[in-house]
PDB file of C-alpha atoms in Angstrom:
ATOM      1  CA  MET A   1      15.670  42.187 -77.946  1.00  0.00           C
ATOM      2  CA  THR A   2      15.018  44.118 -74.703  1.00  0.00           C
ATOM      3  CA  ARG A   3      11.705  42.329 -74.185  1.00  0.00           C
ATOM      4  CA  PHE A   4      13.372  38.970 -74.882  1.00  0.00           C
ATOM      5  CA  LEU A   5      16.120  39.627 -72.328  1.00  0.00           C
ATOM      6  CA  PHE A   6      13.557  40.774 -69.724  1.00  0.00           C
ATOM      7  CA  ASN A   7      11.394  37.704 -70.167  1.00  0.00           C
ATOM      8  CA  THR A   8      14.401  35.376 -70.175  1.00  0.00           C
ATOM      9  CA  ALA A   9      15.679  36.919 -66.929  1.00  0.00           C
ATOM     10  CA  ILE A  10      12.297  36.423 -65.258  1.00  0.00           C
ATOM     11  CA  LEU A  11      12.156  32.800 -66.408  1.00  0.00           C
ATOM     12  CA  ILE A  12      15.629  32.190 -64.959  1.00  0.00           C
ATOM     13  CA  VAL A  13      14.537  33.684 -61.619  1.00  0.00           C
ATOM     14  CA  CYS A  14      11.484  31.412 -61.536  1.00  0.00           C
ATOM     15  CA  LEU A  15      13.523  28.308 -62.313  1.00  0.00           C
ATOM     16  CA  PHE A  16      16.472  28.872 -60.041  1.00  0.00           C
ATOM     17  CA  PHE A  17      14.691  30.357 -57.047  1.00  0.00           C
ATOM     18  CA  SER A  18      11.470  28.311 -57.393  1.00  0.00           C
ATOM     19  CA  ALA A  19       9.512  31.514 -56.838  1.00  0.00           C
ATOM     20  CA  SER A  20       5.781  31.167 -57.290  1.00  0.00           C
ATOM     21  CA  CYS A  21       5.544  32.942 -60.613  1.00  0.00           C
ATOM     22  CA  VAL A  22       4.455  32.204 -64.174  1.00  0.00           C
ATOM     23  CA  ARG A  23       3.874  34.292 -67.290  1.00  0.00           C
ATOM     24  CA  ALA A  24       0.255  34.936 -68.135  1.00  0.00           C
ATOM     25  CA  ALA A  25      -0.522  33.114 -71.372  1.00  0.00           C
ATOM     26  CA  GLU A  26      -2.420  35.965 -72.958  1.00  0.00           C
ATOM     27  CA  ASN A  27       0.381  38.505 -72.495  1.00  0.00           C
ATOM     28  CA  GLU A  28       3.944  37.439 -71.874  1.00  0.00           C
ATOM     29  CA  ASP A  29       4.761  40.826 -70.325  1.00  0.00           C
ATOM     30  CA  ILE A  30       2.402  40.106 -67.412  1.00  0.00           C
ATOM     31  CA  LEU A  31       3.779  38.123 -64.492  1.00  0.00           C
ATOM     32  CA  VAL A  32       1.693  36.209 -62.016  1.00  0.00           C
ATOM     33  CA  VAL A  33       3.124  35.876 -58.503  1.00  0.00           C
ATOM     34  CA  GLN A  34       1.495  33.386 -56.146  1.00  0.00           C
ATOM     35  CA  ASP A  35       1.456  34.254 -52.461  1.00  0.00           C
ATOM     36  CA  HIS A  36       1.336  31.957 -49.426  1.00  0.00           C
ATOM     37  CA  THR A  37      -2.459  31.784 -49.385  1.00  0.00           C
ATOM     38  CA  GLY A  38      -2.446  30.460 -52.950  1.00  0.00           C
ATOM     39  CA  ALA A  39      -3.747  33.732 -54.376  1.00  0.00           C
ATOM     40  CA  SER A  40      -2.304  34.954 -57.684  1.00  0.00           C
ATOM     41  CA  ILE A  41      -1.266  38.570 -58.190  1.00  0.00           C
ATOM     42  CA  GLN A  42      -0.899  39.878 -61.732  1.00  0.00           C
ATOM     43  CA  VAL A  43       2.061  42.191 -62.250  1.00  0.00           C
ATOM     44  CA  LYS A  44       1.451  44.273 -65.373  1.00  0.00           C
ATOM     45  CA  ALA A  45       3.921  46.854 -64.059  1.00  0.00           C
ATOM     46  CA  PRO A  46       5.717  47.305 -60.720  1.00  0.00           C
ATOM     47  CA  PHE A  47       3.394  48.393 -57.917  1.00  0.00           C
ATOM     48  CA  THR A  48       4.147  51.942 -56.760  1.00  0.00           C
ATOM     49  CA  ARG A  49       1.708  52.728 -53.918  1.00  0.00           C
ATOM     50  CA  ILE A  50       2.321  50.081 -51.298  1.00  0.00           C
ATOM     51  CA  ILE A  51       1.095  49.547 -47.730  1.00  0.00           C
ATOM     52  CA  SER A  52       2.972  47.028 -45.576  1.00  0.00           C
ATOM     53  CA  LEU A  53       1.158  45.508 -42.593  1.00  0.00           C
ATOM     54  CA  TYR A  54       4.102  43.481 -41.258  1.00  0.00           C
ATOM     55  CA  GLY A  55       7.476  44.726 -40.059  1.00  0.00           C
ATOM     56  CA  ALA A  56       9.443  42.042 -41.902  1.00  0.00           C
ATOM     57  CA  HIS A  57       7.826  43.055 -45.191  1.00  0.00           C
ATOM     58  CA  THR A  58       8.744  46.664 -44.466  1.00  0.00           C
ATOM     59  CA  ASP A  59      12.370  45.821 -43.642  1.00  0.00           C
ATOM     60  CA  ASN A  60      12.744  43.802 -46.827  1.00  0.00           C
ATOM     61  CA  LEU A  61      11.158  46.496 -48.982  1.00  0.00           C
ATOM     62  CA  ARG A  62      13.603  49.034 -47.561  1.00  0.00           C
ATOM     63  CA  ASN A  63      16.492  46.665 -48.216  1.00  0.00           C
ATOM     64  CA  LEU A  64      15.351  46.423 -51.827  1.00  0.00           C
ATOM     65  CA  GLY A  65      15.794  50.183 -52.119  1.00  0.00           C
ATOM     66  CA  LEU A  66      12.134  51.213 -52.027  1.00  0.00           C
ATOM     67  CA  ASP A  67      11.073  54.457 -50.362  1.00  0.00           C
ATOM     68  CA  LYS A  68       8.603  56.720 -52.129  1.00  0.00           C
ATOM     69  CA  GLU A  69       6.706  53.620 -53.257  1.00  0.00           C
ATOM     70  CA  ILE A  70       5.887  52.793 -49.609  1.00  0.00           C
ATOM     71  CA  ILE A  71       2.967  54.971 -48.526  1.00  0.00           C
ATOM     72  CA  GLY A  72       2.033  53.141 -45.328  1.00  0.00           C
ATOM     73  CA  VAL A  73       3.559  50.864 -42.688  1.00  0.00           C
ATOM     74  CA  SER A  74       2.475  48.926 -39.600  1.00  0.00           C
ATOM     75  CA  PRO A  75       2.379  50.436 -36.086  1.00  0.00           C
ATOM     76  CA  SER A  76       5.550  48.558 -35.099  1.00  0.00           C
ATOM     77  CA  ASP A  77       7.561  50.158 -37.906  1.00  0.00           C
ATOM     78  CA  HIS A  78       9.478  53.382 -37.436  1.00  0.00           C
ATOM     79  CA  TRP A  79       9.656  55.103 -40.799  1.00  0.00           C
ATOM     80  CA  GLN A  80       9.355  58.850 -40.557  1.00  0.00           C
ATOM     81  CA  GLY A  81       6.875  60.392 -42.941  1.00  0.00           C
ATOM     82  CA  LYS A  82       4.928  57.188 -43.609  1.00  0.00           C
ATOM     83  CA  ALA A  83       1.280  56.793 -42.680  1.00  0.00           C
ATOM     84  CA  VAL A  84       0.559  54.110 -40.083  1.00  0.00           C
ATOM     85  CA  PHE A  85      -1.945  51.347 -40.829  1.00  0.00           C
ATOM     86  CA  SER A  86      -3.295  48.404 -38.877  1.00  0.00           C
ATOM     87  CA  TYR A  87      -5.536  45.541 -39.920  1.00  0.00           C
ATOM     88  CA  HIS A  88      -7.870  46.880 -37.216  1.00  0.00           C
ATOM     89  CA  ASP A  89      -8.387  50.043 -39.283  1.00  0.00           C
ATOM     90  CA  GLY A  90     -11.523  50.395 -41.340  1.00  0.00           C
ATOM     91  CA  LEU A  91     -11.486  49.842 -45.076  1.00  0.00           C
ATOM     92  CA  GLU A  92     -12.186  53.542 -45.659  1.00  0.00           C
ATOM     93  CA  LYS A  93      -8.784  54.566 -44.312  1.00  0.00           C
ATOM     94  CA  PHE A  94      -7.020  52.275 -46.763  1.00  0.00           C
ATOM     95  CA  LEU A  95      -9.121  53.466 -49.691  1.00  0.00           C
ATOM     96  CA  ALA A  96      -8.431  57.111 -48.857  1.00  0.00           C
ATOM     97  CA  TYR A  97      -4.703  56.586 -49.506  1.00  0.00           C
ATOM     98  CA  LYS A  98      -5.317  54.850 -52.848  1.00  0.00           C
ATOM     99  CA  PRO A  99      -2.781  51.999 -52.553  1.00  0.00           C
ATOM    100  CA  ASP A 100      -2.291  49.616 -55.455  1.00  0.00           C
ATOM    101  CA  LEU A 101      -0.806  46.826 -53.281  1.00  0.00           C
ATOM    102  CA  VAL A 102      -1.156  45.832 -49.634  1.00  0.00           C
ATOM    103  CA  PHE A 103       1.259  43.327 -48.091  1.00  0.00           C
ATOM    104  CA  THR A 104      -0.194  41.135 -45.348  1.00  0.00           C
ATOM    105  CA  ARG A 105       0.365  37.769 -43.669  1.00  0.00           C
ATOM    106  CA  PRO A 106      -1.915  34.715 -43.895  1.00  0.00           C
ATOM    107  CA  MET A 107      -2.976  35.197 -40.262  1.00  0.00           C
ATOM    108  CA  ILE A 108      -4.319  38.639 -41.216  1.00  0.00           C
ATOM    109  CA  ASN A 109      -6.177  37.244 -44.221  1.00  0.00           C
ATOM    110  CA  HIS A 110      -7.774  34.552 -42.062  1.00  0.00           C
ATOM    111  CA  GLY A 111      -8.543  36.842 -39.135  1.00  0.00           C
ATOM    112  CA  TYR A 112      -9.842  39.852 -41.053  1.00  0.00           C
ATOM    113  CA  PRO A 113     -11.464  38.502 -44.223  1.00  0.00           C
ATOM    114  CA  ARG A 114     -13.782  41.501 -44.646  1.00  0.00           C
ATOM    115  CA  LEU A 115     -10.843  43.874 -44.903  1.00  0.00           C
ATOM    116  CA  ILE A 116      -9.129  41.665 -47.483  1.00  0.00           C
ATOM    117  CA  GLU A 117     -12.325  41.214 -49.480  1.00  0.00           C
ATOM    118  CA  GLY A 118     -12.978  44.960 -49.394  1.00  0.00           C
ATOM    119  CA  LEU A 119      -9.507  45.771 -50.667  1.00  0.00           C
ATOM    120  CA  GLU A 120      -9.755  43.268 -53.482  1.00  0.00           C
ATOM    121  CA  LYS A 121     -13.239  44.436 -54.490  1.00  0.00           C
ATOM    122  CA  ALA A 122     -11.807  47.959 -54.728  1.00  0.00           C
ATOM    123  CA  GLY A 123      -9.212  46.688 -57.205  1.00  0.00           C
ATOM    124  CA  ILE A 124      -6.318  46.748 -54.731  1.00  0.00           C
ATOM    125  CA  ALA A 125      -3.939  43.809 -54.933  1.00  0.00           C
ATOM    126  CA  VAL A 126      -3.266  41.922 -51.685  1.00  0.00           C
ATOM    127  CA  ALA A 127      -0.102  39.817 -51.339  1.00  0.00           C
ATOM    128  CA  SER A 128       0.162  37.620 -48.241  1.00  0.00           C
ATOM    129  CA  PHE A 129       3.506  36.076 -47.268  1.00  0.00           C
ATOM    130  CA  GLN A 130       4.874  34.306 -44.167  1.00  0.00           C
ATOM    131  CA  PRO A 131       7.852  32.071 -44.997  1.00  0.00           C
ATOM    132  CA  SER A 132       8.745  29.544 -42.303  1.00  0.00           C
ATOM    133  CA  THR A 133      12.093  28.259 -43.615  1.00  0.00           C
ATOM    134  CA  VAL A 134      15.161  29.917 -45.080  1.00  0.00           C
ATOM    135  CA  ASP A 135      14.531  28.434 -48.521  1.00  0.00           C
ATOM    136  CA  GLU A 136      11.011  29.870 -48.425  1.00  0.00           C
ATOM    137  CA  MET A 137      12.537  33.187 -47.327  1.00  0.00           C
ATOM    138  CA  PHE A 138      14.680  33.286 -50.461  1.00  0.00           C
ATOM    139  CA  GLU A 139      11.644  32.634 -52.663  1.00  0.00           C
ATOM    140  CA  TYR A 140       9.703  35.298 -50.766  1.00  0.00           C
ATOM    141  CA  TRP A 141      12.433  37.895 -51.320  1.00  0.00           C
ATOM    142  CA  VAL A 142      12.374  37.215 -55.054  1.00  0.00           C
ATOM    143  CA  SER A 143       8.567  37.468 -55.083  1.00  0.00           C
ATOM    144  CA  LEU A 144       8.820  40.869 -53.365  1.00  0.00           C
ATOM    145  CA  GLY A 145      11.290  41.923 -56.055  1.00  0.00           C
ATOM    146  CA  MET A 146       8.989  40.827 -58.859  1.00  0.00           C
ATOM    147  CA  LEU A 147       6.052  42.726 -57.410  1.00  0.00           C
ATOM    148  CA  THR A 148       8.031  45.942 -57.008  1.00  0.00           C
ATOM    149  CA  GLY A 149      10.353  45.955 -60.001  1.00  0.00           C
ATOM    150  CA  LYS A 150      13.365  45.037 -57.854  1.00  0.00           C
ATOM    151  CA  THR A 151      14.059  41.498 -59.051  1.00  0.00           C
ATOM    152  CA  ALA A 152      17.791  42.089 -59.541  1.00  0.00           C
ATOM    153  CA  GLU A 153      18.109  43.582 -56.068  1.00  0.00           C
ATOM    154  CA  ALA A 154      16.218  40.632 -54.572  1.00  0.00           C
ATOM    155  CA  ARG A 155      18.518  38.162 -56.278  1.00  0.00           C
ATOM    156  CA  GLU A 156      21.494  40.084 -54.898  1.00  0.00           C
ATOM    157  CA  MET A 157      20.024  39.880 -51.378  1.00  0.00           C
ATOM    158  CA  VAL A 158      19.774  36.108 -51.732  1.00  0.00           C
ATOM    159  CA  SER A 159      23.314  35.790 -53.110  1.00  0.00           C
ATOM    160  CA  HIS A 160      24.810  37.975 -50.391  1.00  0.00           C
ATOM    161  CA  PHE A 161      23.039  36.045 -47.648  1.00  0.00           C
ATOM    162  CA  LYS A 162      24.261  32.704 -48.999  1.00  0.00           C
ATOM    163  CA  GLU A 163      27.836  33.999 -49.332  1.00  0.00           C
ATOM    164  CA  GLU A 164      27.870  35.267 -45.750  1.00  0.00           C
ATOM    165  CA  ILE A 165      26.404  32.034 -44.387  1.00  0.00           C
ATOM    166  CA  ALA A 166      29.033  30.037 -46.276  1.00  0.00           C
ATOM    167  CA  ARG A 167      31.740  32.205 -44.698  1.00  0.00           C
ATOM    168  CA  ILE A 168      30.276  31.694 -41.230  1.00  0.00           C
ATOM    169  CA  ARG A 169      29.900  27.943 -41.694  1.00  0.00           C
ATOM    170  CA  LYS A 170      33.601  27.604 -42.503  1.00  0.00           C
ATOM    171  CA  ILE A 171      34.215  28.757 -38.936  1.00  0.00           C
ATOM    172  CA  SER A 172      31.422  26.858 -37.197  1.00  0.00           C
ATOM    173  CA  ASP A 173      31.985  23.595 -39.083  1.00  0.00           C
ATOM    174  CA  ALA A 174      35.614  23.560 -37.962  1.00  0.00           C
ATOM    175  CA  LEU A 175      34.771  23.824 -34.254  1.00  0.00           C
ATOM    176  CA  PRO A 176      35.802  20.585 -32.528  1.00  0.00           C
ATOM    177  CA  ASP A 177      33.312  20.545 -29.666  1.00  0.00           C
ATOM    178  CA  LYS A 178      29.777  21.604 -30.516  1.00  0.00           C
ATOM    179  CA  LYS A 179      27.506  22.861 -27.756  1.00  0.00           C
ATOM    180  CA  ARG A 180      24.015  21.468 -27.234  1.00  0.00           C
ATOM    181  CA  VAL A 181      21.410  24.208 -27.000  1.00  0.00           C
ATOM    182  CA  TYR A 182      17.779  24.342 -25.947  1.00  0.00           C
ATOM    183  CA  PHE A 183      16.193  27.242 -27.854  1.00  0.00           C
ATOM    184  CA  GLU A 184      13.033  28.443 -26.165  1.00  0.00           C
ATOM    185  CA  ALA A 185      10.284  30.094 -28.233  1.00  0.00           C
ATOM    186  CA  ILE A 186       7.598  30.780 -25.591  1.00  0.00           C
ATOM    187  CA  HIS A 187       8.593  30.424 -21.945  1.00  0.00           C
ATOM    188  CA  ASP A 188       5.256  30.201 -20.154  1.00  0.00           C
ATOM    189  CA  ARG A 189       4.080  27.458 -22.519  1.00  0.00           C
ATOM    190  CA  MET A 190       7.395  25.601 -22.574  1.00  0.00           C
ATOM    191  CA  ARG A 191       7.564  25.734 -26.353  1.00  0.00           C
ATOM    192  CA  THR A 192      10.571  25.545 -28.625  1.00  0.00           C
ATOM    193  CA  PHE A 193      11.140  25.780 -32.397  1.00  0.00           C
ATOM    194  CA  THR A 194      10.643  23.077 -34.977  1.00  0.00           C
ATOM    195  CA  PRO A 195      13.654  21.633 -36.803  1.00  0.00           C
ATOM    196  CA  GLY A 196      14.042  23.555 -40.064  1.00  0.00           C
ATOM    197  CA  SER A 197      12.627  26.790 -38.665  1.00  0.00           C
ATOM    198  CA  MET A 198      14.616  29.994 -39.122  1.00  0.00           C
ATOM    199  CA  ALA A 199      15.595  30.111 -35.443  1.00  0.00           C
ATOM    200  CA  ILE A 200      17.034  26.584 -35.563  1.00  0.00           C
ATOM    201  CA  TYR A 201      18.707  27.398 -38.888  1.00  0.00           C
ATOM    202  CA  ALA A 202      20.428  30.341 -37.164  1.00  0.00           C
ATOM    203  CA  LEU A 203      21.448  28.119 -34.242  1.00  0.00           C
ATOM    204  CA  GLU A 204      22.896  25.397 -36.443  1.00  0.00           C
ATOM    205  CA  ALA A 205      24.633  27.830 -38.808  1.00  0.00           C
ATOM    206  CA  ALA A 206      26.407  29.225 -35.742  1.00  0.00           C
ATOM    207  CA  GLY A 207      27.579  25.737 -34.780  1.00  0.00           C
ATOM    208  CA  GLY A 208      25.011  24.871 -32.137  1.00  0.00           C
ATOM    209  CA  VAL A 209      23.356  21.464 -31.784  1.00  0.00           C
ATOM    210  CA  ASN A 210      19.598  21.557 -31.276  1.00  0.00           C
ATOM    211  CA  ALA A 211      18.822  19.744 -28.007  1.00  0.00           C
ATOM    212  CA  ALA A 212      15.146  19.532 -28.998  1.00  0.00           C
ATOM    213  CA  ALA A 213      15.590  18.031 -32.453  1.00  0.00           C
ATOM    214  CA  ASP A 214      12.662  15.693 -31.716  1.00  0.00           C
ATOM    215  CA  ALA A 215      10.197  18.587 -31.342  1.00  0.00           C
ATOM    216  CA  THR A 216       7.051  18.472 -33.468  1.00  0.00           C
ATOM    217  CA  SER A 217       5.063  21.382 -34.856  1.00  0.00           C
ATOM    218  CA  VAL A 218       2.008  22.946 -33.218  1.00  0.00           C
ATOM    219  CA  ARG A 219      -0.730  23.296 -35.854  1.00  0.00           C
ATOM    220  CA  GLY A 220       1.725  23.387 -38.722  1.00  0.00           C
ATOM    221  CA  THR A 221       3.645  26.394 -37.371  1.00  0.00           C
ATOM    222  CA  ASN A 222       7.358  26.744 -36.640  1.00  0.00           C
ATOM    223  CA  ILE A 223       6.578  26.549 -32.908  1.00  0.00           C
ATOM    224  CA  ALA A 224       6.685  23.196 -31.110  1.00  0.00           C
ATOM    225  CA  TYR A 225       5.288  22.173 -27.742  1.00  0.00           C
ATOM    226  CA  TYR A 226       8.027  20.536 -25.684  1.00  0.00           C
ATOM    227  CA  GLY A 227       7.022  20.712 -22.055  1.00  0.00           C
ATOM    228  CA  LYS A 228       8.997  20.949 -18.839  1.00  0.00           C
ATOM    229  CA  GLU A 229       9.256  17.192 -18.346  1.00  0.00           C
ATOM    230  CA  ARG A 230      11.041  16.696 -21.672  1.00  0.00           C
ATOM    231  CA  ILE A 231      13.294  19.690 -21.055  1.00  0.00           C
ATOM    232  CA  LEU A 232      14.321  18.356 -17.659  1.00  0.00           C
ATOM    233  CA  SER A 233      14.878  14.871 -19.062  1.00  0.00           C
ATOM    234  CA  LYS A 234      17.758  16.437 -21.020  1.00  0.00           C
ATOM    235  CA  ALA A 235      18.916  18.736 -18.214  1.00  0.00           C
ATOM    236  CA  GLY A 236      22.455  17.329 -18.113  1.00  0.00           C
ATOM    237  CA  GLU A 237      22.877  17.672 -21.892  1.00  0.00           C
ATOM    238  CA  ILE A 238      21.892  21.334 -22.293  1.00  0.00           C
ATOM    239  CA  ASP A 239      25.100  23.368 -22.435  1.00  0.00           C
ATOM    240  CA  VAL A 240      23.364  26.643 -23.316  1.00  0.00           C
ATOM    241  CA  PHE A 241      19.784  27.803 -22.809  1.00  0.00           C
ATOM    242  CA  LEU A 242      18.589  30.416 -25.325  1.00  0.00           C
ATOM    243  CA  SER A 243      15.270  32.241 -25.350  1.00  0.00           C
ATOM    244  CA  GLN A 244      13.862  34.751 -27.802  1.00  0.00           C
ATOM    245  CA  ASP A 245      12.448  38.103 -26.726  1.00  0.00           C
ATOM    246  CA  GLY A 246       9.574  39.523 -28.772  1.00  0.00           C
ATOM    247  CA  ALA A 247       5.878  40.335 -28.787  1.00  0.00           C
ATOM    248  CA  MET A 248       4.864  36.747 -27.956  1.00  0.00           C
ATOM    249  CA  ASN A 249       7.604  36.033 -25.427  1.00  0.00           C
ATOM    250  CA  GLN A 250       9.225  38.470 -23.017  1.00  0.00           C
ATOM    251  CA  PRO A 251      11.367  36.422 -20.667  1.00  0.00           C
ATOM    252  CA  THR A 252      14.134  37.572 -18.372  1.00  0.00           C
ATOM    253  CA  ILE A 253      17.165  35.588 -17.296  1.00  0.00           C
ATOM    254  CA  PRO A 254      15.979  35.521 -13.633  1.00  0.00           C
ATOM    255  CA  MET A 255      12.592  34.221 -14.842  1.00  0.00           C
ATOM    256  CA  ILE A 256      14.298  31.327 -16.596  1.00  0.00           C
ATOM    257  CA  ILE A 257      16.805  30.381 -13.897  1.00  0.00           C
ATOM    258  CA  ASN A 258      14.140  30.601 -11.176  1.00  0.00           C
ATOM    259  CA  GLU A 259      11.650  28.416 -13.055  1.00  0.00           C
ATOM    260  CA  PRO A 260      10.836  25.525 -10.682  1.00  0.00           C
ATOM    261  CA  GLY A 261      12.898  22.493 -11.662  1.00  0.00           C
ATOM    262  CA  PHE A 262      15.265  24.375 -13.960  1.00  0.00           C
ATOM    263  CA  GLU A 263      17.954  24.398 -11.286  1.00  0.00           C
ATOM    264  CA  ILE A 264      19.034  20.941 -12.478  1.00  0.00           C
ATOM    265  CA  ILE A 265      19.701  22.129 -16.044  1.00  0.00           C
ATOM    266  CA  LYS A 266      23.415  22.240 -16.781  1.00  0.00           C
ATOM    267  CA  ALA A 267      23.185  25.621 -18.559  1.00  0.00           C
ATOM    268  CA  VAL A 268      21.392  27.167 -15.576  1.00  0.00           C
ATOM    269  CA  GLN A 269      23.961  25.793 -13.124  1.00  0.00           C
ATOM    270  CA  GLU A 270      26.835  27.166 -15.231  1.00  0.00           C
ATOM    271  CA  GLY A 271      25.299  30.566 -15.965  1.00  0.00           C
ATOM    272  CA  GLN A 272      24.825  29.873 -19.664  1.00  0.00           C
ATOM    273  CA  VAL A 273      21.362  31.384 -20.112  1.00  0.00           C
ATOM    274  CA  TYR A 274      20.931  34.057 -22.783  1.00  0.00           C
ATOM    275  CA  ILE A 275      18.183  36.020 -24.495  1.00  0.00           C
ATOM    276  CA  VAL A 276      18.232  37.081 -28.163  1.00  0.00           C
ATOM    277  CA  GLU A 277      15.869  39.390 -30.018  1.00  0.00           C
ATOM    278  CA  GLU A 278      13.051  37.676 -31.883  1.00  0.00           C
ATOM    279  CA  ARG A 279      13.471  39.986 -34.883  1.00  0.00           C
ATOM    280  CA  LEU A 280      17.012  38.652 -35.385  1.00  0.00           C
ATOM    281  CA  VAL A 281      16.208  34.942 -35.289  1.00  0.00           C
ATOM    282  CA  SER A 282      12.577  34.423 -36.294  1.00  0.00           C
ATOM    283  CA  ARG A 283      11.826  36.983 -38.994  1.00  0.00           C
ATOM    284  CA  PRO A 284      12.422  36.420 -42.717  1.00  0.00           C
ATOM    285  CA  THR A 285      14.813  39.330 -43.190  1.00  0.00           C
ATOM    286  CA  ALA A 286      18.518  39.810 -43.843  1.00  0.00           C
ATOM    287  CA  ALA A 287      18.868  40.573 -40.110  1.00  0.00           C
ATOM    288  CA  LEU A 288      18.880  36.794 -39.626  1.00  0.00           C
ATOM    289  CA  LEU A 289      22.598  37.034 -40.435  1.00  0.00           C
ATOM    290  CA  ASP A 290      23.041  39.233 -37.360  1.00  0.00           C
ATOM    291  CA  GLY A 291      21.185  36.633 -35.339  1.00  0.00           C
ATOM    292  CA  VAL A 292      23.551  33.906 -36.509  1.00  0.00           C
ATOM    293  CA  LEU A 293      26.583  35.975 -35.513  1.00  0.00           C
ATOM    294  CA  ILE A 294      25.115  36.867 -32.108  1.00  0.00           C
ATOM    295  CA  ILE A 295      24.381  33.219 -31.355  1.00  0.00           C
ATOM    296  CA  GLY A 296      27.861  32.299 -32.570  1.00  0.00           C
ATOM    297  CA  GLU A 297      29.439  34.805 -30.202  1.00  0.00           C
ATOM    298  CA  ILE A 298      27.343  33.471 -27.303  1.00  0.00           C
ATOM    299  CA  LEU A 299      28.330  29.875 -27.977  1.00  0.00           C
ATOM    300  CA  TYR A 300      31.904  30.316 -29.166  1.00  0.00           C
ATOM    301  CA  PRO A 301      33.251  33.764 -28.221  1.00  0.00           C
ATOM    302  CA  GLU A 302      36.780  32.719 -29.120  1.00  0.00           C
ATOM    303  CA  ALA A 303      35.721  32.087 -32.734  1.00  0.00           C
ATOM    304  CA  PHE A 304      32.990  34.684 -33.213  1.00  0.00           C
ATOM    305  CA  GLY A 305      34.143  37.479 -30.915  1.00  0.00           C
ATOM    306  CA  LYS A 306      36.891  39.997 -31.518  1.00  0.00           C
ATOM    307  CA  GLY A 307      39.347  38.631 -34.026  1.00  0.00           C
ATOM    308  CA  GLY A 308      36.823  36.059 -35.218  1.00  0.00           C
ATOM    309  CA  VAL A 309      33.939  36.400 -37.668  1.00  0.00           C
ATOM    310  CA  GLN A 310      32.727  40.002 -37.909  1.00  0.00           C
TER     311      GLN A 310
END
C-alpha cells in the first residue's frame, strides 16, 4: 500500500505540474527526471551529496529544507561551512568531494563540456536547469523536489507562490489607471526583456503595462534587443523606467537619466527612474514574489506601500 501511494503521488505530480519525469519501465520505484538539456537523470533514491553551481539552484534547495545534503555551492553563494566550487575548477576537485549530483545550467554544459563529461564518466549525475518562464519555474521546482526527496515541499512552494500572486493580482487588477513601463535588462546594449519572461511577469503581476511588448528574443533567450530609437519613439508613453542591477548590468540612475536622448522620456522628466535587483526579478526562485511587491510599491505606493499589500 505504501509503495502504491508513493507511486500514485509521483504520477499526480507529473500530470499536474507537467514536470519532465516518467517511471522507468523496468522498475517502477525508479524515477527519471529530464533536465533542460534533454538529459535524463535516474532517481533510484534521493541524492544526498549535492554540489550547486548556480545561486538560484542553491536558494531553491535551501527553501526545500536541504542542508547537510548540500556539500558545495557556487562562489556567489554565502553558505557558511559549504565548500565553494566553480565550473572553472578542475575535475579532480569535484571528485575529491565525492558528490552524487551536480546542479548546473545549460550555459555551463555548453561552455565546459569536458567537466560535464568527466563528472558523468565518474558516475556523478548532472542536472542542468534554466527556466525562462514562471510555468517552467514551477516545473523546475518540482523536478528539484523529485531529485532530492522533497517533492511535497516543492509542491507546497508552487502552491504558496500561486496563492500569493492571486492575492497581489486582486489589488493590481483593480487599479483604474495602469502605468506604462519600460523595463531595461542591459543598459549599454539597450536591451529589454521578452514578453513572458519572469521580469515581465513580475511587472505585469504588479499592475504595470509593458511598454516594449513588441520586443523579440535575442538567440532564444529572455533578453530582447530594443535599441535607443525604438525607446525614444515611445518616450511620451513611458510613465516609469525600470532597470535591473546584477552581474550583467550595473546601471545607476544618473547613468540612465544622462543617457543622450533620454531627456525626452516622460519617466526621466518626471523623476520616475528606478533600479531593482536582478535576483528579485530574473531568477527562478521564490524571491520573485519580493520583486513583484517592490515593483508594485514603485508603481502604486498607495496600494502596495504601508497599509497596502505586505
